[in-house]
Coordinates of N, CA and C in Angstrom, one line a residue:
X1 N 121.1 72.5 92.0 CA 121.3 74.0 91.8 C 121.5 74.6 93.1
X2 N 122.4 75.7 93.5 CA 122.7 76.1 94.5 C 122.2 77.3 94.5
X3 N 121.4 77.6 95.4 CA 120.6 78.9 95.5 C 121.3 79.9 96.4
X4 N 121.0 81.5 96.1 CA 121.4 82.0 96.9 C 121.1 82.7 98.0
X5 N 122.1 82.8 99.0 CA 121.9 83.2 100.6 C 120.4 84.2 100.6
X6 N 119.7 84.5 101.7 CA 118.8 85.1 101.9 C 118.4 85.5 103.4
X7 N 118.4 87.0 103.5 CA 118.1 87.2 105.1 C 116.7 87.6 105.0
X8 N 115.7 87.0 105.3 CA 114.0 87.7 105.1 C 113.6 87.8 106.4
X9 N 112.8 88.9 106.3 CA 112.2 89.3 107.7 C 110.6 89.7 107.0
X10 N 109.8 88.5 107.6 CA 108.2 88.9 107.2 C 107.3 89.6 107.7
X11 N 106.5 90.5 107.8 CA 105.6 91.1 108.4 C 104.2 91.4 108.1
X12 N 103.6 91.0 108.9 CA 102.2 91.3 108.8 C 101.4 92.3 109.2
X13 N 101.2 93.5 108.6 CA 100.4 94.4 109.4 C 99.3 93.9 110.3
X14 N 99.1 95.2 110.9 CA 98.1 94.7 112.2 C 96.4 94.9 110.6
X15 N 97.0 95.6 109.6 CA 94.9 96.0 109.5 C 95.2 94.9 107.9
X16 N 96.0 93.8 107.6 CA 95.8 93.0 107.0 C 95.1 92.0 107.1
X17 N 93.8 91.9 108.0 CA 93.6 90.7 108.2 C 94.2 89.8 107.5
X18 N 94.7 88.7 108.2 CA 95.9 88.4 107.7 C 96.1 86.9 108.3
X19 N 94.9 86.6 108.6 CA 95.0 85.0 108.8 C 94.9 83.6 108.0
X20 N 94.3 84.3 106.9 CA 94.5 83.1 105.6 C 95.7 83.6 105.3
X21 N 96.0 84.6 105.1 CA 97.6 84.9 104.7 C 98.8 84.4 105.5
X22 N 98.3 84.6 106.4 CA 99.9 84.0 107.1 C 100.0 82.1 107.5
X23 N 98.7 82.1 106.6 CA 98.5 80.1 107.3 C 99.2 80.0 105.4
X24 N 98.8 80.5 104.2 CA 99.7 80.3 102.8 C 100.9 80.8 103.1
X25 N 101.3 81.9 103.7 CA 102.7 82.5 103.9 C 103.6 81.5 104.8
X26 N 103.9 80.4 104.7 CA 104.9 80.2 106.0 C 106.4 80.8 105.4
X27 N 107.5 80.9 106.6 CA 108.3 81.4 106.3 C 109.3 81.2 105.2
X28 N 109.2 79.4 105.4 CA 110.0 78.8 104.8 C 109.5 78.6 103.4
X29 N 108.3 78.5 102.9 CA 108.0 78.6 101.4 C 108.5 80.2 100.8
X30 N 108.5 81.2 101.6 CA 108.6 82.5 101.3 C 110.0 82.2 100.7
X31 N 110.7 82.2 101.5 CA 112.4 81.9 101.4 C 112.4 81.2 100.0
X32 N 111.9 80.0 100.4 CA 112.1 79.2 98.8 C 112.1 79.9 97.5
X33 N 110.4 80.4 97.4 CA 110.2 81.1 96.2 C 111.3 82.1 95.8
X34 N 111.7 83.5 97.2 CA 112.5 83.8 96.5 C 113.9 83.9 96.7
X35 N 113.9 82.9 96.8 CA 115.4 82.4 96.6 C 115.9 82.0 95.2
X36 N 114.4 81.5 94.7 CA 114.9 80.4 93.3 C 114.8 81.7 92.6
X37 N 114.4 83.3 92.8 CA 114.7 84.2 92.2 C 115.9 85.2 92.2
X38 N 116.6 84.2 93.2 CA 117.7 85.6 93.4 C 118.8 85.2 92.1
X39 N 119.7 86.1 91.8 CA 120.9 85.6 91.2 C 122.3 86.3 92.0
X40 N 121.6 87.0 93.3 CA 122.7 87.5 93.9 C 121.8 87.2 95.4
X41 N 122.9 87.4 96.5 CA 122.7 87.1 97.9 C 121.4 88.1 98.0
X42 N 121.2 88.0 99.2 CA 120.0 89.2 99.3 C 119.9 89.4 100.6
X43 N 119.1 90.7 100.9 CA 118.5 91.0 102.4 C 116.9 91.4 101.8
X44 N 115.9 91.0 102.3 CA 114.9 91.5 101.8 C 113.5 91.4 102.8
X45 N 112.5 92.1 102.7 CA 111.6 92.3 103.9 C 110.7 92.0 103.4
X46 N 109.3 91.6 103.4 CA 108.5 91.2 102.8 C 107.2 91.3 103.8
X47 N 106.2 92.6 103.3 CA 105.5 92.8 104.1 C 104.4 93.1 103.9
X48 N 102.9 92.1 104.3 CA 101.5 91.5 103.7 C 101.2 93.0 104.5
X49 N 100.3 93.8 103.5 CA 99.4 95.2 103.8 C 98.0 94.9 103.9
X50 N 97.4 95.9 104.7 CA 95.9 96.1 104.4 C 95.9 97.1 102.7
X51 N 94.4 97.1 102.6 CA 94.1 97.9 101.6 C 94.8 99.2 101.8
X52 N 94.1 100.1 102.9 CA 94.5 101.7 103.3 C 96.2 101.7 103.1
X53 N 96.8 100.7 103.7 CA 98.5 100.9 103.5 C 98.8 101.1 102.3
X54 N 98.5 99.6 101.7 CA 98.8 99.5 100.3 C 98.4 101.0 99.1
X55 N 97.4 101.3 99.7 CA 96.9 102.2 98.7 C 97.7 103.8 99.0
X56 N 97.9 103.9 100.5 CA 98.9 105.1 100.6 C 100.2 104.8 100.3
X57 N 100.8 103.6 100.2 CA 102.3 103.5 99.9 C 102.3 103.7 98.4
X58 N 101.4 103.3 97.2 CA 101.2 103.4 96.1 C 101.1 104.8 95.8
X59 N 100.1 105.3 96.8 CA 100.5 107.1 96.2 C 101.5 107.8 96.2
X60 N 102.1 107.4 97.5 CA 103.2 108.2 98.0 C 104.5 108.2 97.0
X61 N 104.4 106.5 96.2 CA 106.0 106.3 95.8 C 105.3 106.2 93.9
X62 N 104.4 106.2 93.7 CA 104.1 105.9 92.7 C 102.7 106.4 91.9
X63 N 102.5 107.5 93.1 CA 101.6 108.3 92.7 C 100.2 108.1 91.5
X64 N 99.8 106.6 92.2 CA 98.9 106.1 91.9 C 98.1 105.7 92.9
X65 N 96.8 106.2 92.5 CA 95.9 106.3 93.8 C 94.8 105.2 94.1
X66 N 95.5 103.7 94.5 CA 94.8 102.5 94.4 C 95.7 101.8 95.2
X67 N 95.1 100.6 95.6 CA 95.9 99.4 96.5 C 96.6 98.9 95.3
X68 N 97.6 98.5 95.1 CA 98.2 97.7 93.9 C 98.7 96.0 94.7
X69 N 99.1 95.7 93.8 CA 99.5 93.6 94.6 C 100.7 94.1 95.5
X70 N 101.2 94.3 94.4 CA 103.3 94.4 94.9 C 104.1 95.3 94.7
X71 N 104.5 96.1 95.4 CA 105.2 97.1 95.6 C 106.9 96.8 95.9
X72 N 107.3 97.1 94.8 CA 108.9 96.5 95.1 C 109.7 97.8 95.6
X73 N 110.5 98.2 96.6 CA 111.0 99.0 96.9 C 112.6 98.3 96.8
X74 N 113.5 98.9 95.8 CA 114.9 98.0 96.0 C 115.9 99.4 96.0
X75 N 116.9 98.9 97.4 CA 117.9 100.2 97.7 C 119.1 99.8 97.4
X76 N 119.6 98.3 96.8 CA 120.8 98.1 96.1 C 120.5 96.6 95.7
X77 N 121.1 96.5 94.3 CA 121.1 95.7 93.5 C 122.2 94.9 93.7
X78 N 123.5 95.5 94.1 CA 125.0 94.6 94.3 C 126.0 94.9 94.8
X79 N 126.7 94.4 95.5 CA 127.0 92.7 95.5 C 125.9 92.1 95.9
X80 N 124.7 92.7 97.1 CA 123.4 92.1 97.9 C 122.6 92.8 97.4
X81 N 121.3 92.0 96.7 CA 120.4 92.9 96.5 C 119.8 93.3 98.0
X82 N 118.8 94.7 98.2 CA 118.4 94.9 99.8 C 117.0 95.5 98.9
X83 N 116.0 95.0 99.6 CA 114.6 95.4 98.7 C 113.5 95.2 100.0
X84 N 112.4 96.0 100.1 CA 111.2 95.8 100.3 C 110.0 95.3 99.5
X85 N 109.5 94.0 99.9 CA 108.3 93.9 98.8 C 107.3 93.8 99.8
X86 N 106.2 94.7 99.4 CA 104.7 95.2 100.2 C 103.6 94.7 99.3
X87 N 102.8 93.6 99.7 CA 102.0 92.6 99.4 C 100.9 93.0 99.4
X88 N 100.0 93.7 99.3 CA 98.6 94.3 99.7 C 97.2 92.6 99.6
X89 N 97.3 92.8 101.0 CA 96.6 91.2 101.3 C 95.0 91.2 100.3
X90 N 94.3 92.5 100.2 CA 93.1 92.0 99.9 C 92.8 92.4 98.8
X91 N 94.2 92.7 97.9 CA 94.3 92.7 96.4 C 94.3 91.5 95.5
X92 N 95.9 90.8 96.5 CA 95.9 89.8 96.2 C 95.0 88.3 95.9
X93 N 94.0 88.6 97.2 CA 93.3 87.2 97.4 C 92.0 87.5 96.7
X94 N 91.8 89.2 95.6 CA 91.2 89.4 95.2 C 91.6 88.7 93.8
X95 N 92.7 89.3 93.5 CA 93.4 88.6 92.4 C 93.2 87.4 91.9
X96 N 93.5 86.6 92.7 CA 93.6 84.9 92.8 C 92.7 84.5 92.8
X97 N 91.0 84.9 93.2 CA 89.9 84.2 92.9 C 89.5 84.7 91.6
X98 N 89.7 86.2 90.8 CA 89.5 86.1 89.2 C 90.1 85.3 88.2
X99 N 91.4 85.5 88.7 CA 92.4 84.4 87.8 C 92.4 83.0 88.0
X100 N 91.3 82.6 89.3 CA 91.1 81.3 89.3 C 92.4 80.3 90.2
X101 N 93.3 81.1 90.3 CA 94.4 80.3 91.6 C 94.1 80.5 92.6
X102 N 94.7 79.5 92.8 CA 95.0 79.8 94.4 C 96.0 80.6 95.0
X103 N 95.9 81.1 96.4 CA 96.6 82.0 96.8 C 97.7 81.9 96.8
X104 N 98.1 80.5 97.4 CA 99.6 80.1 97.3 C 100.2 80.5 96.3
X105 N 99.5 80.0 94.9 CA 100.2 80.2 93.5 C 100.1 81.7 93.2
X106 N 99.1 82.8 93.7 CA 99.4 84.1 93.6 C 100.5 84.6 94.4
X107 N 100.5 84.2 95.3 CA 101.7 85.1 96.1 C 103.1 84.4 95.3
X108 N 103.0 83.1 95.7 CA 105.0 82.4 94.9 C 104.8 83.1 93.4
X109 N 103.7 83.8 92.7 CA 104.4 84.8 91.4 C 104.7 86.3 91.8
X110 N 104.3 87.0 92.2 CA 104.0 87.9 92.8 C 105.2 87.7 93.8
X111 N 105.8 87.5 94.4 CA 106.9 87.2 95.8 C 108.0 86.8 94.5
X112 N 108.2 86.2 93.7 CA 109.0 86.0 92.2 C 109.0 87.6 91.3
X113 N 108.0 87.9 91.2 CA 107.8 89.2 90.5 C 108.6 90.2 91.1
X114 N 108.1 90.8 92.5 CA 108.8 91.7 93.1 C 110.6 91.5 93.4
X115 N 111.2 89.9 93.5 CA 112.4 90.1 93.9 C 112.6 90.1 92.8
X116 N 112.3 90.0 91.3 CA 112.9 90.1 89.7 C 113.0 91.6 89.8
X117 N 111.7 92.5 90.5 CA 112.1 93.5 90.1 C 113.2 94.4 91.0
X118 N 113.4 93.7 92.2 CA 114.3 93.8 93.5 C 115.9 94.0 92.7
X119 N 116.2 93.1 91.6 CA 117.1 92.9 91.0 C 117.6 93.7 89.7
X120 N 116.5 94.6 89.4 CA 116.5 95.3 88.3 C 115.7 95.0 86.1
X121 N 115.0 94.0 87.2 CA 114.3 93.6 86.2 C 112.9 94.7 85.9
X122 N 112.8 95.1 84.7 CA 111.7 96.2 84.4 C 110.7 95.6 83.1
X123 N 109.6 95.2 83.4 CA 108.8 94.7 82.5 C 107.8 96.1 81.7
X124 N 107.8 97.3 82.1 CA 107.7 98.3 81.9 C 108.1 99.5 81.3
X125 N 109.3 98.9 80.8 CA 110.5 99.7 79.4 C 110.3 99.3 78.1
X126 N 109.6 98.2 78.4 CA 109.5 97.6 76.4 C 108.6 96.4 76.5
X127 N 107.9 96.4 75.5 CA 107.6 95.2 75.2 C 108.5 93.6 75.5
X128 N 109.8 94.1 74.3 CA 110.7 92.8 74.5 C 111.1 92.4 76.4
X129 N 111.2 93.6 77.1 CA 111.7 93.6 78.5 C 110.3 92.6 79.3
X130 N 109.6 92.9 78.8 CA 107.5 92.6 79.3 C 107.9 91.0 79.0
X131 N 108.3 90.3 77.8 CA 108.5 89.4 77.9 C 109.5 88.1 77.7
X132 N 110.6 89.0 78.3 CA 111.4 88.1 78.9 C 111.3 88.0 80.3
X133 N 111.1 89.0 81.1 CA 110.8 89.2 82.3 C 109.6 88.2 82.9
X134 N 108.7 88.2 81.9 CA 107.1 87.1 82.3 C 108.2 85.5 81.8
X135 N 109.1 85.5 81.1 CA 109.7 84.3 80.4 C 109.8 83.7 81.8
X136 N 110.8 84.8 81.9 CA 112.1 84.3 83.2 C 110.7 83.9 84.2
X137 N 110.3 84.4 84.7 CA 109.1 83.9 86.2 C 108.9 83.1 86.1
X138 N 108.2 82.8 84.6 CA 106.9 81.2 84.2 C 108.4 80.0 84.5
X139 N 109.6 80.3 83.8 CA 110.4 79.4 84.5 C 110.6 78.9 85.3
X140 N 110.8 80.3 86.7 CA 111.6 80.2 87.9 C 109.8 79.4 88.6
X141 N 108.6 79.9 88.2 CA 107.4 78.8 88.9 C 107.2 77.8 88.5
X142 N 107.8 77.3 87.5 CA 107.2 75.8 87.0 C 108.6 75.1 87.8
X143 N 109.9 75.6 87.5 CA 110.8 75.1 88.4 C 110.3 74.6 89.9
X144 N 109.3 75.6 90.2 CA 109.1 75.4 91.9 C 107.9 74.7 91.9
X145 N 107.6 74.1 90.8 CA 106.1 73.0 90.8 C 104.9 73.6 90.5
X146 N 104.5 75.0 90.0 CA 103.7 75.9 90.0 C 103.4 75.8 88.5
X147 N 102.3 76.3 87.6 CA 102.0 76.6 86.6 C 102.3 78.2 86.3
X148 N 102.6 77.9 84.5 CA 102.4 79.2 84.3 C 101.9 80.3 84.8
X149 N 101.7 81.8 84.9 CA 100.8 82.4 85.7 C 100.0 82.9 84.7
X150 N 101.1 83.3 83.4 CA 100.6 83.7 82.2 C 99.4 83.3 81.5
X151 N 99.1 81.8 81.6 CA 98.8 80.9 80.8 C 97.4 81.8 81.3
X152 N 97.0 81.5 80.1 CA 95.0 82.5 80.1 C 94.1 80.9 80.6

């Protein structure tokens, strides 16, 4: 299968402590995962937050007043998708010890999730959208060697 092109630029905030994260984040898994999500070329930035960021970027654009996982910020869908996704580091790794994964396997859904939603995918319009959208993922992660994320 031929995947498509991808320009990613990663970043780590300075108030992420961010050293388990960036030893699971290497570049080149980043790229992988979402690559096997794109269906169009892409430019995309991908940037591990502290809590305080996470939680003011969430107010500001989405006026919810909490660190959230993933914040998809997408400024064109085509011909290139061009998207920000903001990672909130100590949501995530909070995440992944309830759900019982590992970080790896939270971020490659989550890093899948945001460039789905990079692309115009809305799991937040309908039910039926909620799950085709979780369909499409649990695919594009078992493709990449990963388990369901769904699976309870």
């Amino acid at each position: 299968m031929a995947l498509n092109q991808l320009s990613l630029s990663l970043q780590f905030a300075r108030d992420a402590d961010a050293t388990a994260h960036r030893a699971t984040l290497p570049r080149h898994a980043v790229a992988r995962w979402i690559r096997h999500a794109l269906a169009v070329d892409a430019e995309i930035t991908v940037r591990i937050v502290g809590a305080e960021e996470g939680q003011r970027l969430n107010r500001e654009f989405r006026h919810k007043d909490y660190a959230t996982n993933v914040l998809t910020f997408d400024y064109q869908q085509e011909p290139v998708a061009v998207a920000d996704l903001v990672l909130c580091a100590p949501v995530v790794e909070r995440e992944a010890r309830e759900q019982n994964k590992t970080l790896e396997e939270h971020y490659a859904h989550l890093l899948v999730h945001g460039t789905l939603h990079a692309q115009g995918w809305d799991h937040e319009t309908s039910e039926q959208d909620a799950q085709e959208m979780e369909a499409y993922e649990t695919a594009i992660l078992q493709e990449l060697g990963f388990a369901d994320p769904y699976a309870a």
